[in-house]
Amino acid sequence: MARILTLTLNPALDLTVRLPTLAPGEVNRSESVLSQAAGKGVNVAQVLADLGHSLTVAGFLGADNAQPFEALFRRRGFIDAFVRVPGETRSNIKLAEGTGRITDINGPGPEVGEAQQDALLDRLDLVAADFEIAVVAGSLPRGVDPQWLRELLLRLQGHGLKVAFDCSGAALRAGIEAAPWLIKPNDQELAEACGQLAGNAEESTAQVESLRARGIEQVVLSQGPEGVRWFSPQGVWQALPPKVEVASTVGAGDSLLAAMVHGLLAGWPAERVLRRATAVAALAVTQFQFGIGDAQRLQRIEDAVQVQALS
Ligand SMILES: Nc1ncnc2c1ncn2[C@@H]1O[C@H](COP(=O)(O)OP(=O)(O)OP(=O)(O)O)[C@@H](O)[C@H]1O
Ligand SMILES: O=P(O)(O)OC[C@@]1(O)O[C@H](CO)[C@@H](O)[C@@H]1O
């Protein structure tokens, strides 16, 4: 199995508040509140660990509330290469209604100074050669410029790493300039990357192909309950997940990304890569925790995923 680095520049403590129905402007009573050390790259690491890989996690972590992250890293056996920054890692609130609807309230993250940004680059220069691949996922904290992110991706690639990248907005556009190996936009992020929302499948295909023409080998377009379209040198593939009971969609994209990386690193045939990854993502929406909770359930979901080659 591979040694994988995940970078979460703006991790979060996810506070998932479960309630029957959200009534905005009213006093709401929750059923439970779950607090988890999270953020996209950390969630990806959890899934990759369950798929058998050995993980190093890095990024910027607020020094004042690092404990839940450190506990997770110890429990999971992750090597902790996070640079500590003054202040707190943000808390992101996820309002999870009984219907499966989720309302995300994500914080901006701590202010990260130039010295800490340099420290992370220096640390990555030291360790990069140990890895086959880096997964860079999630937003930027305050003080970090999208162009710094572009430089970071170029630097990782300069060390010979494949980069899988999942981001949004200006940071996504800047990262794309570095032509990472793989990106995983959703429809909205594809629109942000290409300047307009595609009106139909033909238009989104043309947008994806324009990105691939810029040197991005793999584009995994995630489309919520409608599944995945995957554009790669192995052709264009589509997967439709079975209907599942939704607990929380938070982290579904991270699960999809992790499992795509897993299948591609394993060198599996395209159909198997996409089938497994779609099942891992569908399983993720049935649970509140990150990672692969129930292997038997995963197999049942995988058997029900529909995959077809589009070209
Ligand atoms: N209701 C659902 N049922 C089954 N699979 C789902 C459902 N919602 C999402 N998925 C799976 O998870 C994948 C990722 O979901 P989505 O497209 O919402 O990602 P995302 O926007 O990156 O999400 P997030 O950023 O919250 O992780 C989808 O491509 C699909 O395979
Ligand atoms: O604000 P960002 O960095 O874009 O997204 C952060 C986040 O919503 O992404 C993960 C789910 O993908 C959550 O664990 C986390 O709270």
mmCIF file of C-alpha atoms and ligand atoms in Angstrom:
data_model
loop_
_atom_site.group_PDB
_atom_site.id
_atom_site.type_symbol
_atom_site.label_atom_id
_atom_site.label_comp_id
_atom_site.label_asym_id
_atom_site.label_seq_id
_atom_site.Cartn_x
_atom_site.Cartn_y
_atom_site.Cartn_z
ATOM 1 C CA MET A 1 0.000 0.000 0.000
ATOM 2 C CA ALA A 2 1.095 3.555 -0.644
ATOM 3 C CA ARG A 3 2.518 6.282 1.557
ATOM 4 C CA ILE A 4 0.234 9.254 1.045
ATOM 5 C CA LEU A 5 0.425 12.876 2.165
ATOM 6 C CA THR A 6 -2.774 14.851 2.670
ATOM 7 C CA LEU A 7 -2.714 18.617 3.041
ATOM 8 C CA THR A 8 -5.519 20.432 4.823
ATOM 9 C CA LEU A 9 -4.589 24.101 4.894
ATOM 10 C CA ASN A 10 -7.777 25.055 6.737
ATOM 11 C CA PRO A 11 -8.934 22.124 8.893
ATOM 12 C CA ALA A 12 -12.055 22.379 11.018
ATOM 13 C CA LEU A 13 -13.726 20.991 14.070
ATOM 14 C CA ASP A 14 -17.014 19.875 12.579
ATOM 15 C CA LEU A 15 -19.890 20.391 15.012
ATOM 16 C CA THR A 16 -22.774 18.359 13.628
ATOM 17 C CA VAL A 17 -26.049 19.427 15.201
ATOM 18 C CA ARG A 18 -28.821 16.892 14.594
ATOM 19 C CA LEU A 19 -32.361 18.200 14.726
ATOM 20 C CA PRO A 20 -35.689 17.057 13.235
ATOM 21 C CA THR A 21 -36.332 20.220 11.213
ATOM 22 C CA LEU A 22 -34.510 23.553 11.208
ATOM 23 C CA ALA A 23 -36.743 26.527 11.982
ATOM 24 C CA PRO A 24 -34.665 29.653 11.142
ATOM 25 C CA GLY A 25 -35.214 32.512 13.596
ATOM 26 C CA GLU A 26 -36.798 30.188 16.196
ATOM 27 C CA VAL A 27 -35.477 28.374 19.265
ATOM 28 C CA ASN A 28 -34.445 24.978 17.916
ATOM 29 C CA ARG A 29 -33.838 21.934 20.125
ATOM 30 C CA SER A 30 -31.144 19.562 18.923
ATOM 31 C CA GLU A 31 -31.192 15.777 19.296
ATOM 32 C CA SER A 32 -27.407 15.541 19.609
ATOM 33 C CA VAL A 33 -24.207 17.394 18.828
ATOM 34 C CA LEU A 34 -21.207 15.541 17.461
ATOM 35 C CA SER A 35 -17.767 17.166 17.428
ATOM 36 C CA GLN A 36 -15.164 15.734 15.045
ATOM 37 C CA ALA A 37 -11.676 16.753 13.964
ATOM 38 C CA ALA A 38 -12.164 17.256 10.240
ATOM 39 C CA GLY A 39 -11.485 19.321 7.133
ATOM 40 C CA LYS A 40 -11.276 17.894 3.650
ATOM 41 C CA GLY A 41 -7.709 16.534 3.688
ATOM 42 C CA VAL A 42 -8.166 15.036 7.154
ATOM 43 C CA ASN A 43 -11.367 13.301 6.020
ATOM 44 C CA VAL A 44 -9.619 11.992 2.897
ATOM 45 C CA ALA A 45 -6.859 10.622 5.146
ATOM 46 C CA GLN A 46 -9.402 8.746 7.268
ATOM 47 C CA VAL A 47 -10.858 6.984 4.236
ATOM 48 C CA LEU A 48 -7.424 6.203 2.761
ATOM 49 C CA ALA A 49 -6.355 4.736 6.104
ATOM 50 C CA ASP A 50 -9.395 2.437 6.040
ATOM 51 C CA LEU A 51 -8.372 1.406 2.525
ATOM 52 C CA GLY A 52 -5.008 0.294 3.916
ATOM 53 C CA HIS A 53 -2.653 3.193 3.223
ATOM 54 C CA SER A 54 -0.144 4.862 5.479
ATOM 55 C CA LEU A 55 -0.802 8.544 5.998
ATOM 56 C CA THR A 56 1.033 11.740 6.822
ATOM 57 C CA VAL A 57 -1.210 14.726 7.430
ATOM 58 C CA ALA A 58 -0.102 18.347 7.112
ATOM 59 C CA GLY A 59 -1.382 21.902 6.839
ATOM 60 C CA PHE A 60 -1.969 24.610 9.453
ATOM 61 C CA LEU A 61 -3.445 23.771 12.851
ATOM 62 C CA GLY A 62 -4.478 26.308 15.516
ATOM 63 C CA ALA A 63 -2.306 25.750 18.605
ATOM 64 C CA ASP A 64 -5.092 26.591 21.082
ATOM 65 C CA ASN A 65 -7.441 23.697 20.231
ATOM 66 C CA ALA A 66 -5.144 21.119 18.618
ATOM 67 C CA GLN A 67 -6.017 18.348 21.101
ATOM 68 C CA PRO A 68 -8.918 16.648 19.233
ATOM 69 C CA PHE A 69 -6.843 16.586 16.049
ATOM 70 C CA GLU A 70 -3.803 15.176 17.846
ATOM 71 C CA ALA A 71 -6.007 12.516 19.457
ATOM 72 C CA LEU A 72 -7.413 11.522 16.039
ATOM 73 C CA PHE A 73 -3.933 11.371 14.489
ATOM 74 C CA ARG A 74 -2.679 9.154 17.346
ATOM 75 C CA ARG A 75 -5.705 6.865 17.155
ATOM 76 C CA ARG A 76 -5.360 6.538 13.378
ATOM 77 C CA GLY A 77 -1.563 6.233 13.331
ATOM 78 C CA PHE A 78 -1.180 9.324 11.103
ATOM 79 C CA ILE A 79 2.188 11.091 11.071
ATOM 80 C CA ASP A 80 1.453 14.666 12.149
ATOM 81 C CA ALA A 81 3.299 17.204 9.979
ATOM 82 C CA PHE A 82 0.913 20.110 10.663
ATOM 83 C CA VAL A 83 2.506 23.497 11.358
ATOM 84 C CA ARG A 84 0.981 24.995 14.503
ATOM 85 C CA VAL A 85 -0.310 28.560 14.170
ATOM 86 C CA PRO A 86 -1.408 30.973 16.914
ATOM 87 C CA GLY A 87 -5.118 30.869 17.780
ATOM 88 C CA GLU A 88 -7.812 28.299 17.138
ATOM 89 C CA THR A 89 -8.636 26.033 14.242
ATOM 90 C CA ARG A 90 -12.117 27.083 13.085
ATOM 91 C CA SER A 91 -15.311 25.317 14.058
ATOM 92 C CA ASN A 92 -17.706 24.500 11.206
ATOM 93 C CA ILE A 93 -21.336 23.992 12.068
ATOM 94 C CA LYS A 94 -23.339 21.378 10.194
ATOM 95 C CA LEU A 95 -27.079 21.519 10.802
ATOM 96 C CA ALA A 96 -28.317 18.031 9.931
ATOM 97 C CA GLU A 97 -32.092 17.682 9.584
ATOM 98 C CA GLY A 98 -34.005 14.420 9.710
ATOM 99 C CA THR A 99 -34.744 14.682 5.977
ATOM 100 C CA GLY A 100 -31.002 14.476 5.215
ATOM 101 C CA ARG A 101 -30.813 18.186 4.375
ATOM 102 C CA ILE A 102 -27.565 19.741 5.608
ATOM 103 C CA THR A 103 -26.878 23.425 6.221
ATOM 104 C CA ASP A 104 -23.136 24.176 6.439
ATOM 105 C CA ILE A 105 -21.804 27.223 8.276
ATOM 106 C CA ASN A 106 -18.048 27.194 7.673
ATOM 107 C CA GLY A 107 -15.701 29.580 9.472
ATOM 108 C CA PRO A 108 -12.860 31.557 7.882
ATOM 109 C CA GLY A 109 -10.043 29.907 9.826
ATOM 110 C CA PRO A 110 -7.158 31.486 11.748
ATOM 111 C CA GLU A 111 -4.776 34.100 10.373
ATOM 112 C CA VAL A 112 -1.718 32.308 9.008
ATOM 113 C CA GLY A 113 1.404 34.454 8.743
ATOM 114 C CA GLU A 114 4.227 34.318 6.218
ATOM 115 C CA ALA A 115 6.585 32.628 8.680
ATOM 116 C CA GLN A 116 4.188 29.697 9.117
ATOM 117 C CA GLN A 117 3.617 29.462 5.370
ATOM 118 C CA ASP A 118 7.398 29.284 4.847
ATOM 119 C CA ALA A 119 7.670 26.717 7.648
ATOM 120 C CA LEU A 120 5.149 24.455 5.900
ATOM 121 C CA LEU A 121 6.977 24.720 2.563
ATOM 122 C CA ASP A 122 10.294 23.906 4.286
ATOM 123 C CA ARG A 123 8.737 20.923 6.046
ATOM 124 C CA LEU A 124 7.256 19.619 2.800
ATOM 125 C CA ASP A 125 10.596 20.018 1.015
ATOM 126 C CA LEU A 126 12.119 17.748 3.667
ATOM 127 C CA VAL A 127 9.501 14.989 3.549
ATOM 128 C CA ALA A 128 8.049 15.128 0.000
ATOM 129 C CA ALA A 129 10.356 12.480 -1.443
ATOM 130 C CA ASP A 130 8.764 9.889 0.898
ATOM 131 C CA PHE A 131 5.409 10.005 -0.925
ATOM 132 C CA GLU A 132 3.904 8.880 -4.191
ATOM 133 C CA ILE A 133 1.013 11.281 -4.033
ATOM 134 C CA ALA A 134 -0.265 14.352 -2.213
ATOM 135 C CA VAL A 135 -3.947 15.121 -1.781
ATOM 136 C CA VAL A 136 -4.497 18.862 -1.296
ATOM 137 C CA ALA A 137 -8.065 19.589 -0.248
ATOM 138 C CA GLY A 138 -10.192 22.346 1.216
ATOM 139 C CA SER A 139 -10.256 26.113 1.528
ATOM 140 C CA LEU A 140 -7.473 28.519 2.504
ATOM 141 C CA PRO A 141 -7.285 30.153 5.931
ATOM 142 C CA ARG A 142 -6.961 33.907 6.271
ATOM 143 C CA GLY A 143 -3.592 35.286 5.173
ATOM 144 C CA VAL A 144 -2.896 32.575 2.576
ATOM 145 C CA ASP A 145 -3.030 33.806 -0.997
ATOM 146 C CA PRO A 146 -4.318 31.569 -3.812
ATOM 147 C CA GLN A 147 -1.032 32.164 -5.659
ATOM 148 C CA TRP A 148 0.830 30.660 -2.685
ATOM 149 C CA LEU A 149 -1.323 27.562 -3.134
ATOM 150 C CA ARG A 150 -0.369 27.409 -6.818
ATOM 151 C CA GLU A 151 3.314 27.578 -5.825
ATOM 152 C CA LEU A 152 2.748 24.834 -3.273
ATOM 153 C CA LEU A 153 1.260 22.508 -5.901
ATOM 154 C CA LEU A 154 4.108 23.245 -8.317
ATOM 155 C CA ARG A 155 6.605 22.548 -5.563
ATOM 156 C CA LEU A 156 5.032 19.182 -4.707
ATOM 157 C CA GLN A 157 5.016 18.267 -8.389
ATOM 158 C CA GLY A 158 8.652 19.397 -8.615
ATOM 159 C CA HIS A 159 9.415 16.733 -5.994
ATOM 160 C CA GLY A 160 7.872 14.152 -8.325
ATOM 161 C CA LEU A 161 4.542 13.755 -6.509
ATOM 162 C CA LYS A 162 1.228 13.311 -8.205
ATOM 163 C CA VAL A 163 -1.199 15.903 -6.837
ATOM 164 C CA ALA A 164 -4.922 15.286 -6.344
ATOM 165 C CA PHE A 165 -6.634 18.612 -5.705
ATOM 166 C CA ASP A 166 -10.081 19.578 -4.397
ATOM 167 C CA CYS A 167 -10.803 23.204 -3.702
ATOM 168 C CA SER A 168 -13.236 25.967 -4.629
ATOM 169 C CA GLY A 169 -13.376 29.572 -5.842
ATOM 170 C CA ALA A 170 -10.228 31.611 -6.410
ATOM 171 C CA ALA A 171 -8.044 28.952 -4.788
ATOM 172 C CA LEU A 172 -9.394 26.335 -7.227
ATOM 173 C CA ARG A 173 -8.656 28.594 -10.187
ATOM 174 C CA ALA A 174 -5.119 29.270 -8.937
ATOM 175 C CA GLY A 175 -4.468 25.582 -8.254
ATOM 176 C CA ILE A 176 -5.662 24.611 -11.725
ATOM 177 C CA GLU A 177 -2.900 26.807 -13.174
ATOM 178 C CA ALA A 178 -0.430 24.285 -11.718
ATOM 179 C CA ALA A 179 -2.128 21.502 -13.756
ATOM 180 C CA PRO A 180 -2.473 18.944 -10.957
ATOM 181 C CA TRP A 181 -2.802 15.251 -11.853
ATOM 182 C CA LEU A 182 -6.433 14.978 -10.629
ATOM 183 C CA ILE A 183 -9.192 17.384 -9.643
ATOM 184 C CA LYS A 184 -12.624 16.632 -8.149
ATOM 185 C CA PRO A 185 -14.975 19.546 -8.743
ATOM 186 C CA ASN A 186 -18.712 19.383 -8.202
ATOM 187 C CA ASP A 187 -20.966 21.153 -10.731
ATOM 188 C CA GLN A 188 -20.706 24.479 -8.888
ATOM 189 C CA GLU A 189 -16.903 24.270 -8.652
ATOM 190 C CA LEU A 190 -16.635 23.390 -12.340
ATOM 191 C CA ALA A 191 -18.589 26.575 -13.016
ATOM 192 C CA GLU A 192 -16.221 28.545 -10.766
ATOM 193 C CA ALA A 193 -13.235 27.091 -12.601
ATOM 194 C CA CYS A 194 -14.624 27.752 -16.077
ATOM 195 C CA GLY A 195 -16.453 31.046 -15.536
ATOM 196 C CA GLN A 196 -20.034 29.842 -16.159
ATOM 197 C CA LEU A 197 -22.500 27.191 -15.096
ATOM 198 C CA ALA A 198 -22.898 24.461 -17.709
ATOM 199 C CA GLY A 199 -26.491 24.176 -18.918
ATOM 200 C CA ASN A 200 -26.332 20.472 -19.783
ATOM 201 C CA ALA A 201 -24.047 17.434 -19.939
ATOM 202 C CA GLU A 202 -22.548 18.436 -23.314
ATOM 203 C CA GLU A 203 -21.547 21.829 -21.964
ATOM 204 C CA SER A 204 -20.010 20.407 -18.812
ATOM 205 C CA THR A 205 -18.130 17.837 -20.931
ATOM 206 C CA ALA A 206 -16.707 20.670 -23.030
ATOM 207 C CA GLN A 207 -15.675 22.532 -19.870
ATOM 208 C CA VAL A 208 -13.972 19.444 -18.448
ATOM 209 C CA GLU A 209 -12.169 18.817 -21.739
ATOM 210 C CA SER A 210 -10.902 22.413 -21.724
ATOM 211 C CA LEU A 211 -9.385 21.741 -18.292
ATOM 212 C CA ARG A 212 -7.861 18.451 -19.445
ATOM 213 C CA ALA A 213 -6.349 20.279 -22.418
ATOM 214 C CA ARG A 214 -4.464 22.379 -19.849
ATOM 215 C CA GLY A 215 -2.680 19.254 -18.586
ATOM 216 C CA ILE A 216 -5.031 17.898 -15.900
ATOM 217 C CA GLU A 217 -5.090 14.143 -16.500
ATOM 218 C CA GLN A 218 -8.038 13.090 -14.365
ATOM 219 C CA VAL A 219 -11.249 15.044 -13.758
ATOM 220 C CA VAL A 220 -13.761 13.498 -11.369
ATOM 221 C CA LEU A 221 -16.999 15.477 -11.625
ATOM 222 C CA SER A 222 -19.170 14.761 -8.598
ATOM 223 C CA GLN A 223 -22.899 15.301 -8.969
ATOM 224 C CA GLY A 224 -24.434 14.535 -5.583
ATOM 225 C CA PRO A 225 -27.121 11.804 -5.680
ATOM 226 C CA GLU A 226 -26.728 11.693 -9.463
ATOM 227 C CA GLY A 227 -23.299 10.160 -9.032
ATOM 228 C CA VAL A 228 -20.063 10.773 -10.873
ATOM 229 C CA ARG A 229 -18.713 11.463 -14.318
ATOM 230 C CA TRP A 230 -15.035 10.646 -14.651
ATOM 231 C CA PHE A 231 -12.861 11.894 -17.520
ATOM 232 C CA SER A 232 -9.467 10.236 -17.910
ATOM 233 C CA PRO A 233 -7.073 8.618 -20.379
ATOM 234 C CA GLN A 234 -9.095 5.403 -19.680
ATOM 235 C CA GLY A 235 -12.108 7.116 -21.308
ATOM 236 C CA VAL A 236 -15.204 8.842 -19.987
ATOM 237 C CA TRP A 237 -17.216 6.907 -17.411
ATOM 238 C CA GLN A 238 -20.401 7.502 -15.501
ATOM 239 C CA ALA A 239 -21.582 5.947 -12.257
ATOM 240 C CA LEU A 240 -24.981 6.081 -10.604
ATOM 241 C CA PRO A 241 -25.198 5.148 -6.914
ATOM 242 C CA PRO A 242 -28.173 3.219 -5.550
ATOM 243 C CA LYS A 243 -30.675 5.117 -3.415
ATOM 244 C CA VAL A 244 -29.410 5.172 0.162
ATOM 245 C CA GLU A 245 -30.737 6.593 3.397
ATOM 246 C CA VAL A 246 -29.014 9.924 3.920
ATOM 247 C CA ALA A 247 -27.616 10.736 7.358
ATOM 248 C CA SER A 248 -25.141 13.429 6.287
ATOM 249 C CA THR A 249 -23.628 14.329 2.938
ATOM 250 C CA VAL A 250 -20.685 16.083 4.656
ATOM 251 C CA GLY A 251 -17.502 14.365 3.498
ATOM 252 C CA ALA A 252 -19.085 12.459 0.588
ATOM 253 C CA GLY A 253 -16.829 14.294 -1.850
ATOM 254 C CA ASP A 254 -13.793 13.532 0.327
ATOM 255 C CA SER A 255 -14.705 9.837 0.354
ATOM 256 C CA LEU A 256 -15.103 9.818 -3.417
ATOM 257 C CA LEU A 257 -11.744 11.529 -3.871
ATOM 258 C CA ALA A 258 -9.955 9.160 -1.478
ATOM 259 C CA ALA A 259 -11.374 6.054 -3.108
ATOM 260 C CA MET A 260 -10.587 7.290 -6.640
ATOM 261 C CA VAL A 261 -6.985 7.851 -5.570
ATOM 262 C CA HIS A 262 -6.939 4.370 -4.031
ATOM 263 C CA GLY A 263 -8.213 2.613 -7.159
ATOM 264 C CA LEU A 264 -5.956 4.571 -9.490
ATOM 265 C CA LEU A 265 -2.860 3.876 -7.362
ATOM 266 C CA ALA A 266 -3.788 0.196 -7.335
ATOM 267 C CA GLY A 267 -3.896 0.235 -11.153
ATOM 268 C CA TRP A 268 -7.379 -1.290 -11.281
ATOM 269 C CA PRO A 269 -9.442 -1.288 -14.491
ATOM 270 C CA ALA A 270 -11.513 1.881 -14.838
ATOM 271 C CA GLU A 271 -14.855 0.210 -14.191
ATOM 272 C CA ARG A 272 -13.654 -1.220 -10.878
ATOM 273 C CA VAL A 273 -12.081 2.086 -9.790
ATOM 274 C CA LEU A 274 -15.290 4.024 -10.337
ATOM 275 C CA ARG A 275 -17.625 1.365 -8.959
ATOM 276 C CA ARG A 276 -15.739 1.138 -5.665
ATOM 277 C CA ALA A 277 -15.291 4.916 -5.336
ATOM 278 C CA THR A 278 -18.996 5.568 -5.971
ATOM 279 C CA ALA A 279 -19.883 2.969 -3.343
ATOM 280 C CA VAL A 280 -17.485 4.477 -0.781
ATOM 281 C CA ALA A 281 -19.081 7.905 -1.355
ATOM 282 C CA ALA A 282 -22.627 6.511 -1.088
ATOM 283 C CA LEU A 283 -21.693 4.717 2.136
ATOM 284 C CA ALA A 284 -20.334 8.018 3.468
ATOM 285 C CA VAL A 285 -23.722 9.720 3.161
ATOM 286 C CA THR A 286 -25.345 7.021 5.298
ATOM 287 C CA GLN A 287 -23.117 7.866 8.288
ATOM 288 C CA PHE A 288 -22.141 10.895 10.366
ATOM 289 C CA GLN A 289 -18.561 9.750 10.983
ATOM 290 C CA PHE A 290 -15.758 9.848 8.415
ATOM 291 C CA GLY A 291 -14.055 6.724 7.107
ATOM 292 C CA ILE A 292 -15.438 3.366 6.012
ATOM 293 C CA GLY A 293 -17.659 2.242 8.859
ATOM 294 C CA ASP A 294 -19.252 -0.983 7.626
ATOM 295 C CA ALA A 295 -17.397 -3.122 5.055
ATOM 296 C CA GLN A 296 -20.356 -5.464 4.435
ATOM 297 C CA ARG A 297 -22.688 -2.589 3.740
ATOM 298 C CA LEU A 298 -20.057 -1.156 1.385
ATOM 299 C CA GLN A 299 -20.076 -4.418 -0.582
ATOM 300 C CA ARG A 300 -23.881 -4.393 -0.864
ATOM 301 C CA ILE A 301 -23.852 -0.792 -2.107
ATOM 302 C CA GLU A 302 -21.019 -1.569 -4.532
ATOM 303 C CA ASP A 303 -23.007 -4.435 -6.055
ATOM 304 C CA ALA A 304 -25.855 -1.980 -6.750
ATOM 305 C CA VAL A 305 -23.766 0.815 -8.341
ATOM 306 C CA GLN A 306 -24.385 1.197 -12.094
ATOM 307 C CA VAL A 307 -21.307 2.030 -14.157
ATOM 308 C CA GLN A 308 -21.178 2.695 -17.882
ATOM 309 C CA ALA A 309 -18.533 3.812 -20.349
ATOM 310 C CA LEU A 310 -19.646 6.988 -22.142
ATOM 311 C CA SER A 311 -16.770 6.922 -24.631
HETATM 312 N N1 LIG B 1 -27.676 11.179 -1.725
HETATM 313 C C1 LIG B 1 -26.638 10.497 -2.202
HETATM 314 N N2 LIG B 1 -26.755 9.172 -2.451
HETATM 315 C C2 LIG B 1 -25.731 8.458 -2.919
HETATM 316 N N3 LIG B 1 -24.510 8.976 -3.197
HETATM 317 C C3 LIG B 1 -24.349 10.288 -2.971
HETATM 318 C C4 LIG B 1 -25.387 11.114 -2.467
HETATM 319 N N4 LIG B 1 -24.904 12.371 -2.337
HETATM 320 C C5 LIG B 1 -23.617 12.324 -2.742
HETATM 321 N N5 LIG B 1 -23.284 11.077 -3.132
HETATM 322 C C6 LIG B 1 -22.005 10.617 -3.659
HETATM 323 O O1 LIG B 1 -20.982 11.411 -3.138
HETATM 324 C C7 LIG B 1 -20.285 12.056 -4.212
HETATM 325 C C8 LIG B 1 -19.834 13.418 -3.741
HETATM 326 O O2 LIG B 1 -20.967 14.192 -3.431
HETATM 327 P P1 LIG B 1 -21.071 15.715 -3.904
HETATM 328 O O3 LIG B 1 -21.115 15.770 -5.383
HETATM 329 O O4 LIG B 1 -22.197 16.310 -3.140
HETATM 330 O O5 LIG B 1 -19.651 16.226 -3.424
HETATM 331 P P2 LIG B 1 -19.181 17.603 -2.818
HETATM 332 O O6 LIG B 1 -20.015 18.705 -3.366
HETATM 333 O O7 LIG B 1 -17.717 17.656 -2.977
HETATM 334 O O8 LIG B 1 -19.546 17.361 -1.302
HETATM 335 P P3 LIG B 1 -18.782 17.808 0.021
HETATM 336 O O9 LIG B 1 -17.936 19.001 -0.325
HETATM 337 O O10 LIG B 1 -19.915 18.119 0.966
HETATM 338 O O11 LIG B 1 -18.006 16.605 0.440
HETATM 339 C C9 LIG B 1 -21.251 12.063 -5.389
HETATM 340 O O12 LIG B 1 -20.554 12.118 -6.623
HETATM 341 C C10 LIG B 1 -21.985 10.760 -5.185
HETATM 342 O O13 LIG B 1 -21.236 9.689 -5.738
HETATM 343 O O1 LIG B 2 -14.463 25.298 4.044
HETATM 344 P P1 LIG B 2 -13.886 24.164 3.232
HETATM 345 O O2 LIG B 2 -12.445 23.918 3.579
HETATM 346 O O3 LIG B 2 -14.149 24.277 1.781
HETATM 347 O O4 LIG B 2 -14.687 22.841 3.659
HETATM 348 C C1 LIG B 2 -14.591 22.396 4.970
HETATM 349 C C2 LIG B 2 -15.557 21.246 5.199
HETATM 350 O O5 LIG B 2 -16.913 21.626 4.981
HETATM 351 O O6 LIG B 2 -15.249 20.209 4.287
HETATM 352 C C3 LIG B 2 -15.389 18.945 4.905
HETATM 353 C C4 LIG B 2 -16.343 18.096 4.135
HETATM 354 O O7 LIG B 2 -15.910 17.963 2.822
HETATM 355 C C5 LIG B 2 -15.828 19.218 6.332
HETATM 356 O O8 LIG B 2 -15.246 18.308 7.214
HETATM 357 C C6 LIG B 2 -15.393 20.632 6.571
HETATM 358 O O9 LIG B 2 -16.121 21.302 7.570
#
